[in-house]
Coordinates of C-alpha atoms in Angstrom, one line a residue:
Chain U
M1 CA 8.0 -22.6 -5.3
D2 CA 8.2 -26.0 -3.6
G3 CA 4.6 -28.2 -3.0
L4 CA 1.5 -26.6 -3.2
S5 CA -1.6 -28.2 -3.0
Y6 CA -5.1 -26.8 -2.7
D7 CA -8.8 -27.6 -4.2
L8 CA -11.0 -24.6 -5.5
H9 CA -14.6 -25.1 -6.1
A10 CA -16.7 -22.6 -8.3
G11 CA -18.0 -19.4 -6.7
R12 CA -15.6 -19.7 -4.0
T13 CA -12.4 -17.4 -3.4
L14 CA -9.1 -18.8 -2.4
A15 CA -6.6 -15.9 -1.2
V16 CA -2.9 -16.9 -1.3
V17 CA -1.2 -14.4 0.8
G18 CA 2.3 -13.8 1.3
E19 CA 5.0 -11.2 1.2
S20 CA 7.5 -10.2 -1.8
G21 CA 9.0 -13.1 -2.7
S22 CA 6.9 -16.0 -1.3
G23 CA 6.6 -17.4 -4.6
K24 CA 2.8 -16.4 -4.7
S25 CA 3.1 -15.0 -8.2
V26 CA 5.3 -17.5 -9.6
H27 CA 2.3 -19.8 -8.6
A28 CA -0.2 -18.4 -10.6
L29 CA 1.8 -17.9 -13.7
S30 CA 2.8 -21.6 -13.4
L31 CA -1.0 -22.4 -13.2
M32 CA -1.1 -21.1 -16.6
R33 CA 1.6 -22.0 -17.7
L34 CA 2.9 -18.6 -18.5
L35 CA 6.5 -19.0 -17.2
P36 CA 9.1 -18.7 -19.8
V37 CA 10.7 -22.6 -20.1
P38 CA 13.9 -22.7 -19.5
P39 CA 15.0 -21.4 -16.9
A40 CA 11.3 -22.0 -14.9
R41 CA 10.4 -25.6 -15.0
V42 CA 7.7 -27.3 -13.0
T43 CA 9.3 -30.2 -11.7
A44 CA 6.6 -32.1 -10.2
G45 CA 3.1 -31.8 -9.0
E46 CA -0.2 -31.2 -11.1
V47 CA -2.8 -28.9 -11.8
L48 CA -6.0 -30.5 -12.6
Y49 CA -8.9 -28.2 -13.8
R50 CA -12.1 -30.5 -14.2
G51 CA -9.9 -33.6 -14.1
R52 CA -7.3 -32.6 -16.7
D53 CA -3.9 -32.1 -15.9
L54 CA -3.1 -28.5 -17.2
L55 CA 0.4 -29.1 -16.8
T56 CA 0.8 -31.9 -19.7
L57 CA -2.2 -30.7 -21.7
P58 CA -0.5 -30.2 -25.4
D59 CA 0.3 -26.7 -25.9
P60 CA -2.7 -25.9 -28.5
E61 CA -5.6 -27.2 -25.9
M62 CA -3.6 -25.2 -23.3
R63 CA -4.0 -22.0 -25.4
R64 CA -7.6 -22.7 -26.0
L65 CA -8.4 -22.9 -22.4
R66 CA -6.1 -19.9 -21.3
G67 CA -8.5 -16.4 -21.8
D68 CA -11.4 -18.5 -22.3
R69 CA -12.1 -20.9 -19.4
L70 CA -9.4 -19.7 -17.3
A71 CA -8.3 -15.6 -17.2
M72 CA -6.1 -14.0 -15.2
I73 CA -5.5 -9.9 -14.0
F74 CA -2.5 -8.7 -13.4
Q75 CA -0.9 -5.8 -11.0
E76 CA -0.1 -3.1 -13.2
P77 CA -2.9 -2.4 -15.7
M78 CA -0.4 -0.2 -17.7
T79 CA 1.9 -2.5 -18.4
S80 CA -0.6 -5.1 -19.1
L81 CA -2.8 -3.0 -21.7
N82 CA -1.2 -2.6 -24.8
P83 CA -0.5 1.0 -25.3
V84 CA -1.3 1.0 -29.4
M85 CA -4.6 -1.2 -29.4
R86 CA -8.0 0.4 -28.4
V87 CA -9.4 -0.6 -25.1
G88 CA -12.5 -2.2 -27.0
A89 CA -10.5 -4.3 -29.2
Q90 CA -8.1 -5.8 -26.3
I91 CA -11.0 -6.6 -24.9
S92 CA -13.0 -8.5 -27.5
E93 CA -9.7 -10.1 -28.9
S94 CA -10.3 -13.5 -27.0
V95 CA -13.9 -13.4 -27.8
V96 CA -12.9 -13.5 -31.9
L97 CA -10.1 -15.9 -31.1
H98 CA -12.1 -18.2 -28.6
K99 CA -15.8 -17.7 -29.7
G100 CA -15.0 -16.5 -33.2
A101 CA -17.4 -13.7 -33.1
S102 CA -18.0 -11.6 -35.8
A103 CA -16.4 -7.8 -35.6
A104 CA -19.9 -6.3 -35.0
A105 CA -20.8 -9.0 -31.9
A106 CA -17.6 -8.7 -30.8
R107 CA -17.5 -4.9 -30.5
A108 CA -21.0 -5.3 -28.4
R109 CA -19.4 -7.6 -26.4
A110 CA -16.7 -5.2 -25.5
V111 CA -19.3 -2.5 -24.7
E112 CA -21.5 -4.5 -22.9
L113 CA -18.6 -5.6 -20.7
L114 CA -17.3 -2.3 -20.2
R115 CA -20.8 -1.2 -18.9
K116 CA -20.9 -4.5 -16.4
V117 CA -17.4 -3.3 -14.8
G118 CA -18.7 0.3 -14.6
I119 CA -17.0 2.4 -17.1
P120 CA -19.0 5.6 -18.1
A121 CA -20.2 6.0 -21.3
P122 CA -19.3 2.7 -22.8
E123 CA -20.3 3.2 -26.3
K124 CA -17.4 6.0 -26.2
R125 CA -14.7 5.0 -24.1
V126 CA -14.8 1.2 -26.1
D127 CA -12.8 3.0 -28.7
D128 CA -10.4 5.0 -26.3
Y129 CA -6.6 4.1 -25.8
P130 CA -5.4 2.6 -22.4
H131 CA -3.9 6.2 -21.6
Q132 CA -7.1 7.9 -21.7
F133 CA -8.0 6.0 -18.7
S134 CA -7.6 6.2 -15.1
G135 CA -5.7 3.5 -13.1
G136 CA -9.0 2.7 -11.7
M137 CA -10.9 2.5 -15.3
R138 CA -7.7 0.6 -16.6
Q139 CA -8.3 -2.0 -13.9
R140 CA -11.8 -2.2 -14.8
A141 CA -10.6 -2.7 -18.4
M142 CA -8.6 -5.8 -18.0
I143 CA -11.6 -7.0 -15.2
A144 CA -13.4 -6.8 -18.3
M145 CA -11.0 -8.3 -20.7
A146 CA -10.3 -11.5 -18.2
L147 CA -14.3 -12.0 -18.1
A148 CA -15.2 -11.6 -22.0
C149 CA -15.4 -15.7 -22.0
D150 CA -16.8 -15.8 -19.0
P151 CA -14.5 -18.1 -17.5
D152 CA -14.7 -20.8 -14.9
V153 CA -11.3 -19.5 -13.3
L154 CA -10.2 -16.0 -12.8
I155 CA -6.6 -15.8 -11.0
A156 CA -6.0 -11.9 -9.8
D157 CA -2.5 -10.9 -9.0
E158 CA -2.7 -8.0 -6.5
P159 CA -5.6 -6.6 -8.7
T160 CA -5.6 -3.5 -6.6
T161 CA -2.3 -3.1 -5.1
A162 CA -1.5 0.0 -7.7
L163 CA -4.9 1.5 -6.7
D164 CA -6.0 4.2 -4.1
V165 CA -8.1 2.6 -1.1
T166 CA -11.7 4.1 -2.5
I167 CA -11.1 2.8 -6.0
Q168 CA -9.7 -0.3 -4.4
A169 CA -13.1 -0.8 -2.5
Q170 CA -14.8 -0.1 -6.0
I171 CA -12.7 -3.0 -7.6
L172 CA -13.2 -5.2 -4.6
E173 CA -17.1 -4.9 -4.9
L174 CA -17.2 -5.4 -8.7
M175 CA -15.2 -8.5 -8.4
K176 CA -17.4 -9.8 -5.6
S177 CA -20.7 -9.3 -7.4
L178 CA -19.4 -10.5 -10.9
Q179 CA -18.0 -13.6 -8.8
R180 CA -22.0 -13.7 -7.9
E181 CA -23.1 -13.4 -11.3
F182 CA -20.8 -15.7 -13.1
K183 CA -20.3 -18.4 -10.5
M184 CA -16.3 -17.6 -10.5
A185 CA -13.8 -19.5 -8.9
L186 CA -11.7 -16.8 -7.9
I187 CA -7.8 -17.1 -6.6
L188 CA -6.7 -13.9 -5.4
I189 CA -2.9 -13.3 -4.8
T190 CA -2.6 -10.6 -2.6
H191 CA -0.2 -9.4 0.4
N192 CA -2.8 -7.2 2.0
I193 CA -4.6 -8.8 4.9
G194 CA -7.5 -6.7 4.8
V195 CA -8.3 -7.8 1.3
V196 CA -7.9 -11.4 2.3
A197 CA -10.1 -10.8 5.2
E198 CA -12.8 -8.9 2.9
M199 CA -12.7 -11.3 -0.2
A200 CA -11.5 -14.5 0.6
D201 CA -13.0 -18.3 1.8
D202 CA -10.3 -20.1 2.0
V203 CA -6.2 -18.8 3.0
V204 CA -3.2 -20.5 1.8
V205 CA -0.2 -18.3 3.4
M206 CA 2.9 -18.3 1.3
Y207 CA 6.6 -18.1 2.9
A208 CA 9.7 -19.1 1.3
G209 CA 8.3 -20.6 -1.8
R210 CA 5.8 -22.7 0.0
A211 CA 2.2 -23.1 1.5
V212 CA 3.0 -22.9 5.3
E213 CA -0.7 -22.7 6.2
K214 CA -4.0 -23.7 4.8
A215 CA -7.3 -22.9 6.1
P216 CA -10.8 -21.1 5.8
V217 CA -10.5 -17.7 6.3
Q218 CA -12.2 -17.1 9.5
D219 CA -10.1 -19.9 11.1
I220 CA -6.9 -18.2 10.1
F221 CA -8.1 -15.1 11.8
K222 CA -9.1 -17.0 14.8
S223 CA -6.5 -19.4 15.6
P224 CA -3.7 -19.6 13.2
K225 CA -1.6 -22.7 13.5
H226 CA 1.6 -21.7 12.0
P227 CA 4.0 -19.5 13.5
Y228 CA 4.5 -17.1 10.5
T229 CA 0.7 -16.6 10.1
R230 CA 0.4 -15.3 13.7
A231 CA 3.4 -13.4 13.3
L232 CA 2.4 -12.2 10.0
L233 CA -1.2 -11.1 11.4
G234 CA 0.0 -9.5 14.4
S235 CA 2.6 -7.0 12.3
V236 CA -0.8 -5.7 10.4
P237 CA -1.8 -2.4 12.3
S238 CA -5.8 -1.8 12.2
I239 CA -8.1 1.1 11.7
Y240 CA -10.1 -0.2 14.6
L241 CA -7.9 -2.0 17.0
R242 CA -5.4 0.7 18.6
K243 CA -2.1 -1.8 19.2
D244 CA 0.7 -0.2 21.4
R245 CA 3.2 -1.9 19.2
L246 CA 2.9 -4.0 16.5
A247 CA 4.2 -7.8 16.8
S248 CA 7.3 -7.6 13.6
I249 CA 9.1 -10.6 12.8
P250 CA 13.2 -10.1 13.2
G251 CA 15.2 -10.7 10.1
Q252 CA 14.4 -11.3 6.8
P253 CA 12.9 -14.0 4.6
P254 CA 15.8 -16.4 3.3
D255 CA 17.5 -16.0 0.0
L256 CA 16.2 -19.1 -1.9
A257 CA 19.4 -19.8 -4.0
V258 CA 21.1 -20.3 -1.2
P259 CA 20.1 -24.0 -0.1
F260 CA 18.9 -24.5 3.4
K261 CA 18.2 -27.0 6.3
G262 CA 15.5 -27.2 7.9
C263 CA 12.1 -25.3 8.3
P264 CA 12.6 -21.7 6.1
F265 CA 11.1 -19.7 8.8
A266 CA 12.7 -21.3 11.8
P267 CA 15.7 -18.6 11.7
R268 CA 12.9 -15.6 12.5
C269 CA 10.4 -17.9 14.4
T270 CA 10.2 -17.2 18.0
E271 CA 8.9 -20.9 19.0
A272 CA 11.2 -22.5 17.1
L273 CA 12.7 -26.1 18.6
E274 CA 15.8 -28.2 18.0
R275 CA 14.3 -30.0 15.4
C276 CA 13.1 -27.0 13.1
R277 CA 16.6 -26.5 12.4
A278 CA 17.4 -29.8 11.3
D279 CA 14.7 -31.6 9.6
D280 CA 11.9 -29.6 7.1
P281 CA 8.3 -30.0 8.4
P282 CA 6.3 -32.0 6.5
A283 CA 2.5 -30.6 5.6
F284 CA 0.2 -31.6 8.1
P285 CA -3.1 -31.9 7.4
L286 CA -5.3 -30.6 10.8
A287 CA -9.0 -31.1 11.3
G288 CA -11.5 -28.9 9.6
G289 CA -9.8 -29.3 6.4
R290 CA -6.8 -27.3 7.4
M291 CA -3.2 -27.7 6.9
S292 CA 0.3 -26.2 8.8
N293 CA 3.6 -26.7 7.4
C294 CA 5.0 -26.7 11.1
W295 CA 7.0 -29.2 13.3
L296 CA 4.4 -27.7 16.6
V297 CA 1.4 -29.1 15.4
D298 CA 3.4 -32.5 15.3
S299 CA 1.0 -34.4 17.9
P300 CA -0.6 -38.2 17.3
A301 CA -3.7 -36.9 16.2
A302 CA -2.0 -35.2 13.5
A303 CA 0.3 -37.5 11.6
P304 CA 2.5 -36.5 8.9
R305 CA 1.2 -37.3 5.5
Chain G
M1 CA -0.5 20.8 25.4
S2 CA 3.4 21.6 24.6
A3 CA 4.8 24.6 22.9
P4 CA 4.2 24.5 18.8
L5 CA 7.2 23.4 16.8
L6 CA 5.9 24.2 13.3
E7 CA 3.1 26.4 12.1
V8 CA 1.9 26.1 8.4
K9 CA 0.0 29.4 7.5
G10 CA -2.2 29.5 4.4
L11 CA 0.7 27.5 2.0
A12 CA 0.4 27.0 -1.0
K13 CA 2.2 25.6 -4.3
H14 CA 0.9 26.2 -7.9
F15 CA 2.9 24.7 -10.4
E16 CA 2.8 25.8 -14.2
V17 CA 2.1 22.9 -16.7
P18 CA 2.3 23.4 -20.2
A19 CA -0.5 24.8 -22.4
E20 CA -2.8 22.2 -24.1
T21 CA -2.2 23.9 -27.4
F22 CA 1.0 26.3 -28.7
L23 CA -0.9 29.6 -28.3
G24 CA -3.2 28.2 -25.5
P25 CA -3.2 29.6 -22.0
K26 CA -0.9 28.5 -19.7
R27 CA -2.3 26.0 -17.0
R28 CA -1.9 25.8 -13.6
I29 CA -2.4 22.8 -10.7
A30 CA -2.8 24.0 -7.3
A31 CA -1.0 21.3 -5.9
V32 CA -1.1 22.7 -2.0
D33 CA -3.6 25.1 -2.0
G34 CA -3.8 27.3 1.4
V35 CA -3.1 24.8 4.1
S36 CA -3.2 25.4 7.4
F37 CA -1.7 23.7 10.7
T38 CA 0.4 23.5 14.0
V39 CA 2.6 20.6 14.8
F40 CA 3.7 21.0 18.5
K41 CA 6.5 19.5 20.1
G42 CA 6.2 15.6 20.5
D43 CA 3.8 15.6 18.1
T44 CA 3.5 12.6 15.3
F45 CA 1.3 14.7 12.8
G46 CA -0.2 12.3 10.0
I47 CA -1.1 13.9 6.7
V48 CA -3.1 11.3 4.6
G49 CA -4.7 11.3 1.3
E50 CA -5.3 9.5 -1.7
S51 CA -2.7 9.8 -4.7
G52 CA -2.4 13.3 -5.9
C53 CA -4.1 15.3 -3.1
G54 CA -0.8 16.9 -2.8
K55 CA 0.3 15.5 0.6
T56 CA 4.3 14.9 -1.0
T57 CA 4.0 18.5 -2.1
L58 CA 3.1 19.9 1.1
G59 CA 6.1 18.0 2.8
R60 CA 8.2 19.1 0.2
T61 CA 7.7 22.7 0.2
I62 CA 7.8 23.1 3.9
L63 CA 11.4 21.8 3.9
K64 CA 12.0 24.4 1.1
L65 CA 12.7 21.8 -1.4
E66 CA 9.7 23.1 -3.4
R67 CA 9.5 27.3 -3.7
A68 CA 6.0 28.1 -2.2
T69 CA 3.6 30.3 -4.0
A70 CA 2.2 31.8 -1.0
G71 CA 1.9 31.4 2.8
Q72 CA 4.3 31.0 5.9
V73 CA 6.2 28.0 7.6
L74 CA 6.9 29.0 10.7
F75 CA 9.3 26.7 12.7
E76 CA 10.0 28.0 16.4
G77 CA 8.6 30.8 15.1
R78 CA 11.2 31.9 12.2
D79 CA 9.5 31.7 8.8
V80 CA 11.4 29.2 7.1
L81 CA 10.5 30.8 3.6
A82 CA 11.9 34.2 4.4
L83 CA 15.4 33.3 6.0
P84 CA 18.4 33.9 4.8
G85 CA 20.4 31.3 3.0
G86 CA 23.1 30.9 6.1
E87 CA 20.2 30.9 8.8
L88 CA 18.2 28.4 6.3
R89 CA 21.4 25.8 6.4
R90 CA 21.5 26.2 10.0
L91 CA 17.9 25.2 10.5
R92 CA 18.0 22.4 7.9
R93 CA 19.9 20.6 10.9
D94 CA 16.9 20.8 12.9
I95 CA 14.6 19.5 9.9
Q96 CA 15.4 16.3 8.2
I97 CA 13.5 14.1 5.6
V98 CA 13.1 10.3 5.3
F99 CA 11.8 9.7 2.0
Q100 CA 9.5 6.8 0.4
D101 CA 11.6 5.1 -2.1
P102 CA 14.9 3.5 -0.3
F103 CA 16.0 2.3 -3.4
S104 CA 16.4 5.9 -5.1
S105 CA 17.1 8.3 -2.1
L106 CA 20.5 6.7 -1.2
D107 CA 23.6 7.1 -3.7
P108 CA 24.3 3.6 -5.3
R109 CA 27.8 4.5 -5.5
M110 CA 28.5 5.7 -1.8
T111 CA 29.3 3.3 1.2
V112 CA 26.7 3.5 4.2
A113 CA 29.6 5.0 6.1
R114 CA 30.1 8.1 3.3
I115 CA 25.9 8.4 3.2
L116 CA 26.2 8.9 7.1
E117 CA 29.5 11.2 6.9
E118 CA 27.9 13.6 4.5
P119 CA 25.8 15.2 6.7
F120 CA 28.4 15.8 8.9
S121 CA 31.0 17.3 6.4
I122 CA 28.3 19.5 4.8
H123 CA 27.4 21.3 8.2
G124 CA 31.1 21.2 9.3
I125 CA 30.2 19.2 12.9
L126 CA 32.5 16.7 14.4
P127 CA 35.7 17.6 12.6
D128 CA 37.8 15.1 14.4
R129 CA 37.6 11.6 12.2
A130 CA 37.8 9.5 15.0
Q131 CA 35.0 11.2 16.9
R132 CA 32.8 11.4 13.7
R133 CA 33.5 7.9 13.3
R134 CA 32.1 6.9 16.7
R135 CA 29.0 9.0 15.9
I136 CA 28.4 6.8 12.9
E137 CA 28.8 3.7 14.3
Q138 CA 26.5 4.6 17.4
L139 CA 24.0 5.9 14.3
L140 CA 24.1 2.6 12.9
D141 CA 23.8 1.0 16.3
V142 CA 20.5 3.2 17.1
V143 CA 18.8 1.8 13.7
G144 CA 19.7 -1.8 14.3
L145 CA 22.4 -2.2 11.6
P146 CA 25.7 -4.1 12.2
K147 CA 28.9 -2.1 12.2
A148 CA 30.0 -4.4 8.7
A149 CA 27.2 -2.4 7.0
L150 CA 29.5 0.6 7.1
E151 CA 31.7 -0.4 3.9
R152 CA 28.6 -2.0 2.2
H153 CA 27.1 -0.3 -0.7
P154 CA 23.2 0.4 -0.6
H155 CA 22.8 -2.5 -3.3
M156 CA 23.6 -4.7 -0.8
F157 CA 20.7 -4.5 1.2
S158 CA 17.3 -5.2 1.5
G159 CA 14.6 -2.4 1.2
G160 CA 13.8 -2.4 5.0
Q161 CA 17.8 -2.3 5.8
R162 CA 17.9 0.6 3.1
Q163 CA 15.2 2.3 5.0
R164 CA 17.3 1.7 8.2
V165 CA 20.0 3.8 6.4
G166 CA 17.6 6.5 5.5
I167 CA 16.8 6.8 8.8
A168 CA 19.8 7.1 10.5
R169 CA 21.1 9.7 8.0
A170 CA 17.9 11.9 8.9
L171 CA 18.9 11.4 12.6
A172 CA 23.0 12.2 12.3
L173 CA 22.7 15.9 13.0
N174 CA 19.7 15.6 16.1
P175 CA 16.8 17.2 14.3
K176 CA 14.1 18.7 16.1
L177 CA 11.4 17.5 13.4
V178 CA 11.5 14.7 11.0
V179 CA 9.1 14.7 7.9
L180 CA 8.7 10.9 7.2
D181 CA 7.0 10.8 3.3
E182 CA 5.7 7.4 2.8
P183 CA 8.3 6.0 4.9
V184 CA 7.1 2.4 4.9
S185 CA 4.7 1.9 1.7
A186 CA 7.5 0.3 -0.6
L187 CA 8.1 -2.1 2.5
D188 CA 6.5 -6.0 3.1
V189 CA 4.2 -6.4 5.9
S190 CA 6.5 -7.7 8.3
I191 CA 9.5 -5.6 7.3
Q192 CA 7.2 -2.5 7.7
A193 CA 6.4 -3.5 11.5
Q194 CA 9.9 -3.3 12.1
V195 CA 10.3 0.2 10.9
L196 CA 7.1 1.2 12.4
N197 CA 8.9 0.0 15.5
L198 CA 11.8 1.4 15.1
L199 CA 10.7 5.0 14.4
Q200 CA 8.6 4.9 18.1
D201 CA 11.5 3.6 19.5
L202 CA 13.6 6.6 18.2
Q203 CA 10.9 9.3 18.6
K204 CA 10.9 8.4 22.7
E205 CA 14.5 8.2 22.8
F206 CA 15.6 11.4 21.3
S207 CA 12.2 13.2 21.4
L208 CA 11.6 13.8 18.0
T209 CA 8.5 15.5 16.3
Y210 CA 7.4 13.5 13.4
L211 CA 5.3 15.0 10.4
F212 CA 3.9 11.6 8.5
I213 CA 2.6 12.0 5.0
A214 CA 1.2 8.1 4.0
H215 CA -1.8 7.3 2.1
D216 CA -2.3 4.2 4.4
F217 CA -5.1 4.9 7.3
S218 CA -3.8 1.8 9.4
V219 CA -0.1 3.2 9.4
V220 CA -1.7 6.7 10.3
R221 CA -4.0 5.3 12.9
H222 CA -1.4 3.4 14.3
L223 CA 1.5 5.8 14.7
C224 CA 0.0 9.1 15.0
N225 CA -1.9 11.0 17.7
R226 CA -2.9 13.7 15.3
T227 CA -4.3 13.6 11.8
A228 CA -5.2 15.8 9.1
V229 CA -6.8 14.6 5.5
M230 CA -6.1 16.4 2.4
Y231 CA -8.4 16.3 -0.9
L232 CA -6.9 18.1 -3.9
G233 CA -4.6 20.2 -2.2
R234 CA -6.9 21.2 0.6
I235 CA -7.1 19.9 4.5
V236 CA -10.9 18.7 4.5
E237 CA -10.5 17.6 8.3
H238 CA -7.9 17.4 11.0
G239 CA -8.0 16.7 14.7
E240 CA -6.9 14.4 17.4
T241 CA -6.4 10.6 15.8
Q242 CA -8.5 8.5 17.8
T243 CA -11.5 11.2 17.8
L244 CA -11.0 11.6 13.7
F245 CA -11.5 7.8 13.1
A246 CA -13.9 7.4 15.8
D247 CA -16.4 10.1 14.6
P248 CA -15.2 11.4 11.0
Q249 CA -17.1 15.0 10.5
H250 CA -16.1 15.3 6.7
P251 CA -18.0 12.9 4.4
Y252 CA -14.4 12.2 2.3
T253 CA -13.0 11.1 5.5
E254 CA -15.9 8.6 6.6
A255 CA -15.9 7.1 2.8
L256 CA -11.9 6.8 3.4
L257 CA -12.1 5.0 6.5
S258 CA -15.4 2.6 5.1
A259 CA -12.9 1.9 2.1
V260 CA -10.4 0.2 4.2
P261 CA -10.3 -3.2 4.3
V262 CA -10.0 -4.6 7.9
P263 CA -7.9 -7.2 8.8
D264 CA -10.8 -9.5 10.5
P265 CA -13.1 -11.3 8.4
A266 CA -16.1 -11.3 10.9
L267 CA -15.9 -7.5 11.1
E268 CA -15.8 -7.4 7.2
K269 CA -18.8 -9.3 6.7
R270 CA -21.0 -6.9 9.0
R271 CA -19.6 -3.6 8.1
K272 CA -21.4 -1.4 5.6
R273 CA -19.2 0.4 2.7
I274 CA -19.7 3.7 1.3
L275 CA -18.8 3.4 -2.3
L276 CA -17.5 6.4 -3.8
A277 CA -18.5 6.9 -7.2
G278 CA -15.8 7.8 -10.3
D279 CA -12.2 8.8 -9.9
V280 CA -10.6 11.7 -7.9
P281 CA -11.1 14.8 -10.4
S282 CA -8.0 16.3 -12.0
P283 CA -6.6 18.9 -10.1
L284 CA -6.2 21.0 -13.4
A285 CA -9.7 21.7 -13.5
P286 CA -11.0 21.1 -9.5
P287 CA -15.0 21.1 -9.0
S288 CA -16.7 24.4 -8.2
G289 CA -17.3 25.2 -4.5
C290 CA -16.7 22.6 -2.0
R291 CA -14.1 20.1 -4.1
F292 CA -15.6 16.9 -3.0
H293 CA -19.2 17.5 -3.6
P294 CA -19.7 15.8 -7.1
R295 CA -18.7 12.5 -5.0
C296 CA -20.4 13.2 -1.7
R297 CA -23.3 11.6 -0.6
Y298 CA -24.4 14.1 1.5
A299 CA -24.1 16.9 -1.3
R300 CA -26.7 19.7 -0.9
P301 CA -27.3 21.8 -4.1
D302 CA -25.4 24.9 -2.5
C303 CA -22.1 22.9 -2.2
A304 CA -21.1 23.5 -5.9
A305 CA -21.5 27.2 -4.9
L306 CA -20.1 27.2 -1.3
D307 CA -16.1 26.7 -0.7
P308 CA -16.3 25.6 2.7
A309 CA -13.3 26.8 5.0
L310 CA -12.3 24.5 8.2
A311 CA -14.2 24.9 11.2
E312 CA -13.8 23.5 14.6
V313 CA -16.5 21.3 14.9
R314 CA -15.3 20.1 18.7
P315 CA -12.5 21.1 20.5
A316 CA -9.5 20.7 18.5
H317 CA -11.5 19.0 15.6
W318 CA -11.7 20.8 12.1
A319 CA -13.5 19.8 9.5
A320 CA -14.4 21.7 6.2
C321 CA -17.9 20.8 5.7
P322 CA -21.3 22.9 6.7
V323 CA -23.3 19.6 6.4
A324 CA -21.5 18.1 9.4
P325 CA -22.2 16.8 11.8
F326 CA -24.1 14.7 9.0
A327 CA -28.1 13.6 9.1
D328 CA -27.3 10.1 10.1
A329 CA -24.1 10.6 12.2
A330 CA -22.6 7.3 10.1
S331 CA -19.3 7.1 12.0
A332 CA -16.7 4.3 11.0
A333 CA -17.8 3.0 14.1
A334 CA -21.8 3.0 13.2
L335 CA -21.0 1.7 10.3
I336 CA -20.4 -1.6 11.8
E337 CA -23.8 -2.9 12.5
A338 CA -24.6 -4.4 15.6

């Protein structure tokens, strides 16, 4: 991952979109300081939460924030839930840890949360093990777990990718209504352009470990500024719009272990200039709080930072 | 309309699963439960449904990779399931499959050259080495891989390239029908678009017929001219893709279509969504009557008793719902408020 900046406000949703290997999950894990060190190392930048830099906080303080003020849900609910621990106990673990709740209070909180995320008969299901839940229910349980302490920021890493569309629709509706209720800021990491259109206020498009474009959601879809964003949107089939042919992006993403020169998208870019292959473009700020990491937007009106 | 290439009639595949208790009764899962449809020459026939609906088992049973419990599969008028071994083998040249997972469907110890050679040696076609080699090189070219790929092993390729090898293998013997079982669902969108475009080009070039099995409605909408929707082992609706998507006649199809997120924020904000309650019921104990009735918003009391058959609701459009056309004619298009 390389040089990513954005602001996130309470009650807003930021979608981070990109294909496999674009660095979107690494970005989330580094916010939470969950990457193993070594080999991972945050070499530059800061993550300010209410003005405090999470990256330099002492470990005990970070542990206090994590799971309390900042929560995360993962893609694969089966591998992120502990199979030998009752669902209720996993949900209330953070309430006991962060809020010092009694066993009875923690259990009551777990039941309340399971009800809130739409698990039927929560008084009974609270004592189930994860394998007794269906895929959709496990994802709901994980959301309940993340919400246990009413976090300010929820990071959801591909929360619906493993789910069928009807279950995905349930989970997305649930996340929207919970966000309205708790005024959480949501960072939604996904590769699904449809989910972005449905959920996001702002969008960051990632490619080869960096943000290539950043804009409010309507602008991304209406007037994408980066050729990768344009190509990505063109390659998605829609159930409403019949295209004769999808705009495919030739080639494949670069191998980040191999150093490259110029813009990482240049080899696949149909609009690439001479300059794109030689110099790495900086992030150009644009009107309307937008950003594009592309020489094509380089004009007197948009001078590099 | 052209001649039927594949006719599936009352096809069923039941699996026996171990009893819950040692002496308990054996249980059966009706993964495919009386499915009938016809694929015409040149069609791209989509089979779409959520996990566990039986779409993959259906594909495998048609290819006789699973032994059917009941029913017929007619390929150019001959019953595939009743053919003697030799003739079946001959027929297998005409029907090929591309699997979902490009990582497990290619032998990791074989080079691409050997993978692509295998169909020829199995069927004793093109015994001349030089000719065979030329044909293999031609296949690579057709799917857009360089000649250098021949001496490489599958692990040296990306997912999209592996899927191209799988497609080249399926095309090796000039098949008439290719069963595509979720061929793009493991791929990133930009790579998915490449493979979908390739499939379209190949279909034109070699006049192929596709049976396209997928869970992604947008992909089915894009590629298929006819579509069948499966739920718990049954086809609940099928017809021309265009009409089926514009005006679904089964409540399940309607709900599925409304659940698909659309890559357009303006449209998303205006769209109404039908949320289905709960999960798909276990195929071990499917609901009585119409299998969809516990989750259906139009369900009437008699839906729990009545098991509806597919009925033609308009020319070439079938749905298994007596309540259709529903009272408020809520089509996918009508879901978007003006």
